[in-house]
Coordinates of C-alpha atoms and ligand atoms in Angstrom, one line a residue:
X1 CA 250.5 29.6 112.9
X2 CA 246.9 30.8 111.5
X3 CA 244.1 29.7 113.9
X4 CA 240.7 28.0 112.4
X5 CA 237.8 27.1 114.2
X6 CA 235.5 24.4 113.3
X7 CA 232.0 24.7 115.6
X8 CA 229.9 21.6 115.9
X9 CA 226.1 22.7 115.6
X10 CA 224.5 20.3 113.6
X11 CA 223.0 18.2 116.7
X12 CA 219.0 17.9 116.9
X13 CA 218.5 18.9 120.5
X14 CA 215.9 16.4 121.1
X15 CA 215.6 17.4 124.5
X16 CA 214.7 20.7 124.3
X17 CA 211.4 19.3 122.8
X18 CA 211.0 22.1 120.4
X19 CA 210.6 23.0 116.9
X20 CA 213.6 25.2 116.8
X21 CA 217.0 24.0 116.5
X22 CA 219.0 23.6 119.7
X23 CA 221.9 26.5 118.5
X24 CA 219.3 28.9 117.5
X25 CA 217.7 29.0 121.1
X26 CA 218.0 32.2 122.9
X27 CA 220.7 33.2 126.0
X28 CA 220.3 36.9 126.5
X29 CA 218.6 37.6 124.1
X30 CA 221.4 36.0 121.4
X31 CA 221.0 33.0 119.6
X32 CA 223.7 29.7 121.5
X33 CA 225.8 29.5 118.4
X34 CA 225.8 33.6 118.1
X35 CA 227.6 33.4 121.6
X36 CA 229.8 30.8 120.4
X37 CA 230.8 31.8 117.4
X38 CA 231.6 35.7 119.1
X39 CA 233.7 34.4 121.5
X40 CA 235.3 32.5 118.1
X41 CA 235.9 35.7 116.2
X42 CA 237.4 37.5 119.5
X43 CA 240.3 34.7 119.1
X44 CA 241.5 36.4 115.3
X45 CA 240.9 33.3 113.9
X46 CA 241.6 33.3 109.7
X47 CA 238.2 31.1 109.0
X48 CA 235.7 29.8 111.4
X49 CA 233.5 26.5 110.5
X50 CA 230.1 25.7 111.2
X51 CA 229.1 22.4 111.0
X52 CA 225.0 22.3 111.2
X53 CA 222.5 19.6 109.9
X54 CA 219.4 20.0 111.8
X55 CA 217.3 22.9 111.2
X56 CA 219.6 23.3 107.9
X57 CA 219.5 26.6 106.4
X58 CA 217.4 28.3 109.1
X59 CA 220.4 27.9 111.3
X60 CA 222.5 29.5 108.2
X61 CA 220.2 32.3 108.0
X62 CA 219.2 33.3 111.5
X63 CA 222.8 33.6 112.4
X64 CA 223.8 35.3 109.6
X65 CA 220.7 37.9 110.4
X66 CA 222.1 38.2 114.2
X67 CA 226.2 39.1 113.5
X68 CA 227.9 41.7 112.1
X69 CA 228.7 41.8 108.3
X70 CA 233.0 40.9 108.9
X71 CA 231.8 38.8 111.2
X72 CA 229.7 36.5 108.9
X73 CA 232.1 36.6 105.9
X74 CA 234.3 34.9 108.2
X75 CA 232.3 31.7 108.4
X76 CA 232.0 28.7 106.0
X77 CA 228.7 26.7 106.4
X78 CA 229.2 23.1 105.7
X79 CA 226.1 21.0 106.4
X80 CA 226.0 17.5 107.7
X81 CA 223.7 16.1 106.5
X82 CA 223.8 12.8 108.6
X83 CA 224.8 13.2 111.9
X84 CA 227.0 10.1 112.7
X85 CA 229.2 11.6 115.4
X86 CA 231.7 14.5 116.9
X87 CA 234.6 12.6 114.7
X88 CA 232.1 12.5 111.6
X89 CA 231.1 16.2 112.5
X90 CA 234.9 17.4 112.0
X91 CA 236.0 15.1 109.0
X92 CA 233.1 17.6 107.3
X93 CA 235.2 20.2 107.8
X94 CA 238.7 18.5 107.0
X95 CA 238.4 19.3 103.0
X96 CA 238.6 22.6 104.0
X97 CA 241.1 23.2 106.9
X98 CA 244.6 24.3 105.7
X99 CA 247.8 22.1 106.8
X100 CA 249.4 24.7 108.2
X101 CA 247.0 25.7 110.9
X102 CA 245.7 25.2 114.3
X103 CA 242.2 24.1 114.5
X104 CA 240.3 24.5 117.4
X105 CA 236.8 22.4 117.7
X106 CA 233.9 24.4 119.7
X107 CA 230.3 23.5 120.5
X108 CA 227.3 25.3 119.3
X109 CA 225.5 24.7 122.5
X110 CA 228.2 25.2 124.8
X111 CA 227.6 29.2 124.9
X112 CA 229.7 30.5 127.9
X113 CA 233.4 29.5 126.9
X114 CA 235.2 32.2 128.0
X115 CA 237.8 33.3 125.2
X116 CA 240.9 33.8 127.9
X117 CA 239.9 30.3 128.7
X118 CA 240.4 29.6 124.9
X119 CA 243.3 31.5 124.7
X120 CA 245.3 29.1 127.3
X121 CA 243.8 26.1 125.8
X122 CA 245.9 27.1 122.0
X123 CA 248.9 28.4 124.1
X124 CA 249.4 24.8 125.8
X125 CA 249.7 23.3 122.1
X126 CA 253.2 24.0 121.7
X127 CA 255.5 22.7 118.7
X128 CA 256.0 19.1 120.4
X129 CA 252.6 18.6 121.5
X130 CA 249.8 17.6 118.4
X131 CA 246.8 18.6 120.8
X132 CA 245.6 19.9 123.8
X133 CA 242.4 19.5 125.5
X134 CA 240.3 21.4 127.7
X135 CA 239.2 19.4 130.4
X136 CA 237.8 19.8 134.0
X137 CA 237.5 18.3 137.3
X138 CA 233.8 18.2 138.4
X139 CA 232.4 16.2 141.4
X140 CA 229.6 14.5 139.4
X141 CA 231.0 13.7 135.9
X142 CA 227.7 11.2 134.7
X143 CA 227.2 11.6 131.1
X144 CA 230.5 13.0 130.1
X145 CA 233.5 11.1 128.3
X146 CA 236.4 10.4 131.2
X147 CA 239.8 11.3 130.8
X148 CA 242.0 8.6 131.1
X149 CA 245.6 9.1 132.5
X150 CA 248.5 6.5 132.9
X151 CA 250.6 6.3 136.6
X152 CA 252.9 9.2 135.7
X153 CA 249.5 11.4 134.9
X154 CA 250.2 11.7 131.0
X155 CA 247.0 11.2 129.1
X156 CA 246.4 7.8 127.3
X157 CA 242.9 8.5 126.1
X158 CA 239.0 9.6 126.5
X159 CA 236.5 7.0 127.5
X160 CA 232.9 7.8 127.0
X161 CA 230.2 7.4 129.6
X162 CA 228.4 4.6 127.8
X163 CA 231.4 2.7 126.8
X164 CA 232.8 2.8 130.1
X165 CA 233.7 0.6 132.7
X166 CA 233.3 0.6 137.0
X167 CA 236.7 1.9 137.4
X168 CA 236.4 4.2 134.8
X169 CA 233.5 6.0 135.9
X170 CA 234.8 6.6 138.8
X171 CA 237.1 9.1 137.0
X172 CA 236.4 13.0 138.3
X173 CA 238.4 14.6 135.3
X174 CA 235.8 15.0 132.3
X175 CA 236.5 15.5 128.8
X176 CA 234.3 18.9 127.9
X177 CA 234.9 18.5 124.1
X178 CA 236.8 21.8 123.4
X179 CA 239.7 20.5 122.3
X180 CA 242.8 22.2 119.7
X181 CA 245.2 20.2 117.1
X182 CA 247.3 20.7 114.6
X183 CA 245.7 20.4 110.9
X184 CA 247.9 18.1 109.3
X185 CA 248.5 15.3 111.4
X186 CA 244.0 16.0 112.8
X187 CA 243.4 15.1 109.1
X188 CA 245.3 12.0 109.1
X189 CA 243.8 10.9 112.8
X190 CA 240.4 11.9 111.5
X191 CA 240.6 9.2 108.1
X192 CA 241.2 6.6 111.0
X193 CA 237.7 6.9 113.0
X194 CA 236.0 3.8 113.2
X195 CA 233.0 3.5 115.1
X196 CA 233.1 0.4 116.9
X197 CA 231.5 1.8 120.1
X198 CA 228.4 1.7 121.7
X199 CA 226.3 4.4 119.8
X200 CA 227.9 3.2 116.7
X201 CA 229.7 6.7 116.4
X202 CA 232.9 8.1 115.2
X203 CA 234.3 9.5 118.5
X204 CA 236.0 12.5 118.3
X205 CA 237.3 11.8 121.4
X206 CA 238.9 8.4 120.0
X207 CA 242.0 10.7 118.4
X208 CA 243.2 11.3 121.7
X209 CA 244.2 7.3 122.3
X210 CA 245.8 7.8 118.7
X211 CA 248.1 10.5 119.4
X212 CA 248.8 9.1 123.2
X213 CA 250.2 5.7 120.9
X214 CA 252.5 7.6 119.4
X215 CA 253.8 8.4 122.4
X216 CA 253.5 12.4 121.4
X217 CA 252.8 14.7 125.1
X218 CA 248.9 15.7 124.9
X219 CA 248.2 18.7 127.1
X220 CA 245.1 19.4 128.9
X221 CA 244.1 22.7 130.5
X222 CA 241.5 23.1 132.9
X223 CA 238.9 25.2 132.8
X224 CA 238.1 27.7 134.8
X225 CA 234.3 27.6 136.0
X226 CA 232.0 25.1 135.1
X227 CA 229.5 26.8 133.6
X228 CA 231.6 27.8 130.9
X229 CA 231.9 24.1 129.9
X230 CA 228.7 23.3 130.0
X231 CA 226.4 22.5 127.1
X232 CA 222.6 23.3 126.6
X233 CA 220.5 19.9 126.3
X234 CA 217.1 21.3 127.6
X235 CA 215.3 23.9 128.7
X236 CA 216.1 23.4 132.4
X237 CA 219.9 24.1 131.6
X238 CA 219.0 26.9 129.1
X239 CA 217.5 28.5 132.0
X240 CA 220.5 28.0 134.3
X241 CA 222.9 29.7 132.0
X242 CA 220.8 32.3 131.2
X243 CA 220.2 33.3 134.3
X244 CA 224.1 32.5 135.1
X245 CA 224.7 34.8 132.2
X246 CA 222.5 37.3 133.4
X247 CA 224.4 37.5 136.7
X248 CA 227.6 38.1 135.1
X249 CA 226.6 40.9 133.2
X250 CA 225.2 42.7 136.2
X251 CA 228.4 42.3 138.0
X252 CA 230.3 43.5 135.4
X253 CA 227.8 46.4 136.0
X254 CA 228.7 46.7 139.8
X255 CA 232.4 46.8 138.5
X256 CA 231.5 49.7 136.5
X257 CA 229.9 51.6 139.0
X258 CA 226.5 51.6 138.1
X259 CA 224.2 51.0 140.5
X260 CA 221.9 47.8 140.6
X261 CA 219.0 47.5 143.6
X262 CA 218.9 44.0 143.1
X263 CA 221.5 42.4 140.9
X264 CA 219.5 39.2 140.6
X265 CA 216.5 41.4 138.9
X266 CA 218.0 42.8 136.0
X267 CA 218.2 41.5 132.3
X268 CA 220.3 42.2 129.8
X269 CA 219.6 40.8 126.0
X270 CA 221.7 43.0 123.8
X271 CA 224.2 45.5 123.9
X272 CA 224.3 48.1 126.9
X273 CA 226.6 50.7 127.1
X274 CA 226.0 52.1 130.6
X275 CA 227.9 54.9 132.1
X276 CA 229.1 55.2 136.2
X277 CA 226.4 56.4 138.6
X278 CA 223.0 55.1 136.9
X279 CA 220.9 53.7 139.3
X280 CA 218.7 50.7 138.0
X281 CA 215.6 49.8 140.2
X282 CA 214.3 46.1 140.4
X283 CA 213.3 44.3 137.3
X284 CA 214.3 46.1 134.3
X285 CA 215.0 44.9 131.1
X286 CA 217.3 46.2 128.4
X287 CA 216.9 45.0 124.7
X288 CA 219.2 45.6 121.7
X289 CA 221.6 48.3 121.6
X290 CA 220.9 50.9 124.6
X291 CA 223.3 53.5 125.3
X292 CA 222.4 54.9 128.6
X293 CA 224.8 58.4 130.4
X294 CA 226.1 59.0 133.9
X295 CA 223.2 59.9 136.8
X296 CA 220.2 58.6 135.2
X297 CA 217.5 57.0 137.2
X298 CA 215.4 54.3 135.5
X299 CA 212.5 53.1 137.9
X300 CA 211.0 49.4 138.5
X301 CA 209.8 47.3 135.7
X302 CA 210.9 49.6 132.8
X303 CA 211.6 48.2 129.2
X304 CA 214.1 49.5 127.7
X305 CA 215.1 48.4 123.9
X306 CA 217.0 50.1 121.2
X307 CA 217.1 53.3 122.6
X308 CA 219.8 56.1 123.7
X309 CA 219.0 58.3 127.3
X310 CA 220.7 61.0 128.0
X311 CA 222.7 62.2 131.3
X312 CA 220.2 62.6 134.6
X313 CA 217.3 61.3 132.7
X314 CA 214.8 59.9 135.2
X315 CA 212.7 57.2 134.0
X316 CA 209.7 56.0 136.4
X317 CA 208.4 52.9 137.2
X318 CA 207.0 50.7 134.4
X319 CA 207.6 52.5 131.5
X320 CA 208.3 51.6 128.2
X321 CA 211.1 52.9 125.6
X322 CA 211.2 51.5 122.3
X323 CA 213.6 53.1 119.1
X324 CA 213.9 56.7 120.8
X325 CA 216.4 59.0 121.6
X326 CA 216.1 61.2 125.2
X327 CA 218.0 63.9 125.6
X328 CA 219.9 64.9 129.2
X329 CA 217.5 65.6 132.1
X330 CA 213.9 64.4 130.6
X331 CA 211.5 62.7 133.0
X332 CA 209.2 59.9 131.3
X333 CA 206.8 58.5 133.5
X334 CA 204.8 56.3 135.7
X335 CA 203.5 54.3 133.2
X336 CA 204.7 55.7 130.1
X337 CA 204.7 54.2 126.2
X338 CA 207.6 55.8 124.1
X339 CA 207.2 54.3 120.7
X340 CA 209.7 54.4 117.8
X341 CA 211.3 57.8 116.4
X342 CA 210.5 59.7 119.9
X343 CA 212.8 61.8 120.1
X344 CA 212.5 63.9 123.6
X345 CA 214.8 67.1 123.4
X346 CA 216.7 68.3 126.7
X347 CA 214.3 68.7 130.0
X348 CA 211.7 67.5 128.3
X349 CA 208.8 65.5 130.3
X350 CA 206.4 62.4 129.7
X351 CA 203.7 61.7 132.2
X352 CA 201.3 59.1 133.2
X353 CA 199.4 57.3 130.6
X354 CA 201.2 59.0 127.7
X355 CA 202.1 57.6 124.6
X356 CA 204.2 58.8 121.6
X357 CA 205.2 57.5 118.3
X358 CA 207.3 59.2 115.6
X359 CA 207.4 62.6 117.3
X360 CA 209.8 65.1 117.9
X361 CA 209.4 66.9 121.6
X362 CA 211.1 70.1 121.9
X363 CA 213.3 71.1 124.8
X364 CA 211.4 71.9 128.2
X365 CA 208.0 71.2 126.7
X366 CA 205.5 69.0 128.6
X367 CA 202.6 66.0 127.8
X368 CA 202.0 65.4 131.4
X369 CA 198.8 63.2 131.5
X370 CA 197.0 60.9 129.2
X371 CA 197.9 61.2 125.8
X372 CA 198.8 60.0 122.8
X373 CA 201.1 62.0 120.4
X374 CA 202.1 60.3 117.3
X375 CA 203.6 62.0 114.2
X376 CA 204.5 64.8 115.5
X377 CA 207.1 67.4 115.9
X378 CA 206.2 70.3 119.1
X379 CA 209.0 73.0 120.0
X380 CA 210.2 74.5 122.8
X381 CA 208.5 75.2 126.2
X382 CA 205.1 73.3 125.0
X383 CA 202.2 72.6 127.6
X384 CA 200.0 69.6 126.4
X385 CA 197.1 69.5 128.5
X386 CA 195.7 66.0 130.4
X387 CA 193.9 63.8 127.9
X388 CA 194.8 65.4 124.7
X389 CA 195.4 63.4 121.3
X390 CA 196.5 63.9 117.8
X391 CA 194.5 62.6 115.1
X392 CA 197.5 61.4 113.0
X393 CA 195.3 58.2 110.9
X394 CA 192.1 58.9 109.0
X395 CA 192.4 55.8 108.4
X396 CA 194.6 55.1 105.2
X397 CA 197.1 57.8 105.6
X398 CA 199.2 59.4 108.4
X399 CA 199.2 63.3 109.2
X400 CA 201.4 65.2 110.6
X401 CA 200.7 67.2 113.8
X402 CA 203.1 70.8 114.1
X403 CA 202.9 72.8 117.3
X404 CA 205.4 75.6 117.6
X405 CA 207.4 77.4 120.3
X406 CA 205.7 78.0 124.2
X407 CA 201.8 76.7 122.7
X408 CA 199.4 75.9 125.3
X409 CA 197.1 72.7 124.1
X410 CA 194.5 72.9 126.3
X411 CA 193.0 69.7 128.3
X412 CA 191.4 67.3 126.2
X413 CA 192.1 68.9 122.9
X414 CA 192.1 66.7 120.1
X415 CA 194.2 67.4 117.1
X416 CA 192.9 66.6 114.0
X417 CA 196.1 66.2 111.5
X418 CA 197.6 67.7 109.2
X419 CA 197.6 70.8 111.7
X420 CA 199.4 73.3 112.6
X421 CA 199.6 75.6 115.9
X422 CA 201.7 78.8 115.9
X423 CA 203.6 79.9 118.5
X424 CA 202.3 81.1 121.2
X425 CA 198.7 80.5 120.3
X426 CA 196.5 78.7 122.6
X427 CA 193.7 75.7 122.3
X428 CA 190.7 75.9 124.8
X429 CA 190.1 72.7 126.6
X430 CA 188.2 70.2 124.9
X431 CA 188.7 71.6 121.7
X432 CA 188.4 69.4 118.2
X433 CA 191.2 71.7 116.0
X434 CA 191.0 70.7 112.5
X435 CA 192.2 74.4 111.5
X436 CA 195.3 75.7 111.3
X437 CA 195.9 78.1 114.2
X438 CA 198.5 81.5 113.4
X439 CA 200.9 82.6 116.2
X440 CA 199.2 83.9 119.6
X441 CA 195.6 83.0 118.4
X442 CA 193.0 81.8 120.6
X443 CA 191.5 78.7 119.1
X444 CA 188.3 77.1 120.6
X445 CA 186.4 74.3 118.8
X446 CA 183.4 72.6 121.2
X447 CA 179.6 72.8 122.0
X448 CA 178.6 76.0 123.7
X449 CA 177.2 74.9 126.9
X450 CA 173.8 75.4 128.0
X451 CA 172.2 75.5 131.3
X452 CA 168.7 74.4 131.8
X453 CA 166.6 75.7 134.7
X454 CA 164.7 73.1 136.6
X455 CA 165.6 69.6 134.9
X456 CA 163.9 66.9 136.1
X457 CA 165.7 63.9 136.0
X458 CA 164.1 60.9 134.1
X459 CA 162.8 58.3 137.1
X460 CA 163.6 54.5 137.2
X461 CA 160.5 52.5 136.0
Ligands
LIG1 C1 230.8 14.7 123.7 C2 232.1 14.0 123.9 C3 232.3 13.7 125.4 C4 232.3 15.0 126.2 C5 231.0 15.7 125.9 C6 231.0 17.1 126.5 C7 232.5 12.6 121.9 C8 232.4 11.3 121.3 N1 232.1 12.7 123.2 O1 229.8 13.7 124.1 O2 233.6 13.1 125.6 O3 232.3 14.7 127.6 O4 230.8 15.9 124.4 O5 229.7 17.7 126.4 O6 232.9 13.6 121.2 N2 227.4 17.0 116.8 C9 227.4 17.2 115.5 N3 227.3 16.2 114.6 C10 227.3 14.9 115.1 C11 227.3 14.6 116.4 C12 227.4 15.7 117.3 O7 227.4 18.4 115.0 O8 227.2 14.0 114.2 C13 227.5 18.1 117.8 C14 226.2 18.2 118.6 O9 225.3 19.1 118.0 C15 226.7 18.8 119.9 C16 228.2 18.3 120.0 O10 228.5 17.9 118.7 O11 226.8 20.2 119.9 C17 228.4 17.1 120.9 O12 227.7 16.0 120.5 P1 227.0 15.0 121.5 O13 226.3 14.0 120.8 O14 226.1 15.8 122.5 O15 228.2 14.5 122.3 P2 228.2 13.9 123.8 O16 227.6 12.5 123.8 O17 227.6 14.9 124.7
LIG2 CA1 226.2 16.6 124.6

């Protein structure tokens, strides 16, 4: 039996008093319905859903921007344009469910589901059962619908909070929404939603009491944890799960024998690939795809984003990688700025205060102190002395600064592109180079210096 998904995400999210719609908020980095609509694709299924409404084709367009391409030709976008319930929500969807599947119905804002959890929930809808739903036991169950249950425990229906009564609401078991049915009789249960209720809605939920009439078995699984039930109304629970989420992925982390100083000061928003025996300091923060190999050392309060480091890379405290690639064994840092298409060869090393852009560093070479080297490309065995700068911009255009094989740049040189330094040659401190220099020159640029004999200092007035 082919499996489709139908995820509810048109809600407004009034709570999270913001002008972005609630599904498009961020959880590591990833938009809520991103997460959901992941753990969607992980189950196979032939077509999954989205219902959305609010936000309309922002929603559409964000998500589309934030998955892969198989990914998002997988999903059909129906809009809702009036948001008159859960049961409204999936009769959207109905025209285009086929007979012959299984649908499962997911929440946009319900991000953690766990797809194993899923994966039960489907397996428990065998041939003589319609339905299943996933439902769990929690201690304080205000606000959700109750599951109701007859003396012999079989399920009779779902009562929601507001149309409750005392008894009722003394019910532990809650209804968490995530529910899977068969399409062919949902469709007919679905036609008969009315929405005689207290907030004038068609109830999902009110199927349940439908199917239990019948007298047809309706199976509920539990869930496991639950956080991965629970839904995102404001910002307060957005910042619960995210920091839930957080903790997860650093013990998954742990598992993989990387080392974390403090696994409640690490984030994660994207895709890390992390090998054994890294050692992360405090407060570091991967973004977007980082790869990172075995015995690498990344310092306190480092950013990290879009990037690939190397094996035994060591990476002091609060520095910055952004779109480069460093090779094995490079050190970058205290305090350094790597800007997109660095690309650091093997051994190479960034100090203090040093920012690069768009350069190619050559194995073993060296900018120690203070600089800023943007377009770019030095070879092998380099020394860039403290405080020295290329002139890349003059100010419409961008030059390009060459400095071949074992050059010594001297302090404070600055490096007036286009350019180009032959091996070997060396730059006196201080210099302005503007001039090409050939292999094993000397170049010096400056002011010769004069001394004056017997200056007398101006006086204060
Ligand atoms: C629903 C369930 C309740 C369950 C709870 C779990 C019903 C009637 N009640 O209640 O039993 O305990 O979820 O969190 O189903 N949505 C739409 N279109 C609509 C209405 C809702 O897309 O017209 C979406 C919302 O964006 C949201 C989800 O459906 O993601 C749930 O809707 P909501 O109104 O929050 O339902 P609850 O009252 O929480
Ligand atoms: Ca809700």
């Amino acid at each position: 039996m082919d499996l489709e998904v139908v995820i509810l995400a048109a809600g407004k999210g009034t709570r999270m008093k913001s002008k972005l719609p609630k599904v498009l908020h961020l959880l590591g980095g990833k938009p809520l319905l991103a997460h959901v609509i992941e753990t969607a694709q992980s189950l196979e299924p032939k077509k999954i859903i989205v219902i959305y409404g609010h936000g309309g084709d922002s929603v559409k367009h964000t998500i589309a921007a934030n998955m892969d391409q198989p990914i998002a030709n997988n999903i059909e976008w129906i809009e809702q344009v009036e948001q008159k319930g859960t049961g409204h929500a999936v009769q959207m969807a109905e025209p285009f469910l086929n007979d012959a599947s299984k649908v499962l119905v997911l929440y946009g804002d319900v991000p953690l589901i766990r797809a194993s959890t899923l994966q039960s929930l489907i397996n428990k809808k065998n041939s003589e059962s319609p339905l299943s739903l996933l439902t769990m036991n929690l201690p304080d169950a205000t606000g959700y619908g109750r599951i109701l249950r007859d003396i012999d425990g079989n399920i009779k229906g779902i009562v929601e909070q507001k149309d409750a009564n005392q008894e009722q609401l003394k019910i532990k078991e809650i209804n968490t929404g995530i529910l899977c049915a068969d399409a062919k009789p949902l469709k007919g249960w679905l036609k008969q939603l009315k929405n005689n209720n207290a907030q004038e809605e068609y109830y999902l939920t009110d199927i349940v009491a439908m199917v239990a009439n019948k007298y047809l078995p309706i199976y509920a699984e539990q869930a496991k944890s639950a956080i991965e039930v629970e839904g995102v109304n404001d910002k307060k629970q957005l910042a619960k799960l995210e920091r839930c989420f957080q903790r997860q992925q650093a013990e998954t982390l742990l598992l993989n024998g990387v080392t974390l100083l403090d696994p409640e000061r690490i984030d994660i928003r994207g895709k890390l690939d992390i090998e054994p025996d890294v050692i992360i300091d405090v407060n570091v923060i991967f973004e977007g795809a980082v790869k990172v190999e075995t015995g690498t050392v990344i310092g306190p309060n480092c950013v990290i984003k879009n990037s690939t480091i190397g094996a035994n890379v060591k990476i002091e405290a609060n520095t910055l990688i952004e779109g480069s690639h460093i090779a094995e064994q490079c050190t970058i840092g205290p305090f350094a700025r790597v800007r997109p298409g660095t690309h650091l060869h093997k051994g190479a090393k960034l100090g203090n205060f040093v920012e690069t852009k768009k350069t190619d560093i050559g194995e073993g070479s060296k900018v120690n102190h203070l600089s800023y080297i943007g377009d770019a490309k030095i070879g092998k065995n380099v020394n860039i002395g403290a405080g020295t700068i290329t002139c890349n911009y003059d100010g419409v255009n961008k030059h390009l600064t060459e400095i071949e094989d074992g050059v010594f740049i001297g302090s404070n040189t600055s490096l007036i592109a286009p350019v180009k330094i032959g091996k070997q040659a060396t730059t006196g401190a201080g210099s302005a180079i503007n001039k090409n220099v050939e292999e094993k020159q000397l170049a010096i640029a400056r002011g010769k210096q004069k001394n004056i004999d017997g200056w007398q200092r101006p006086e204060k007035k």
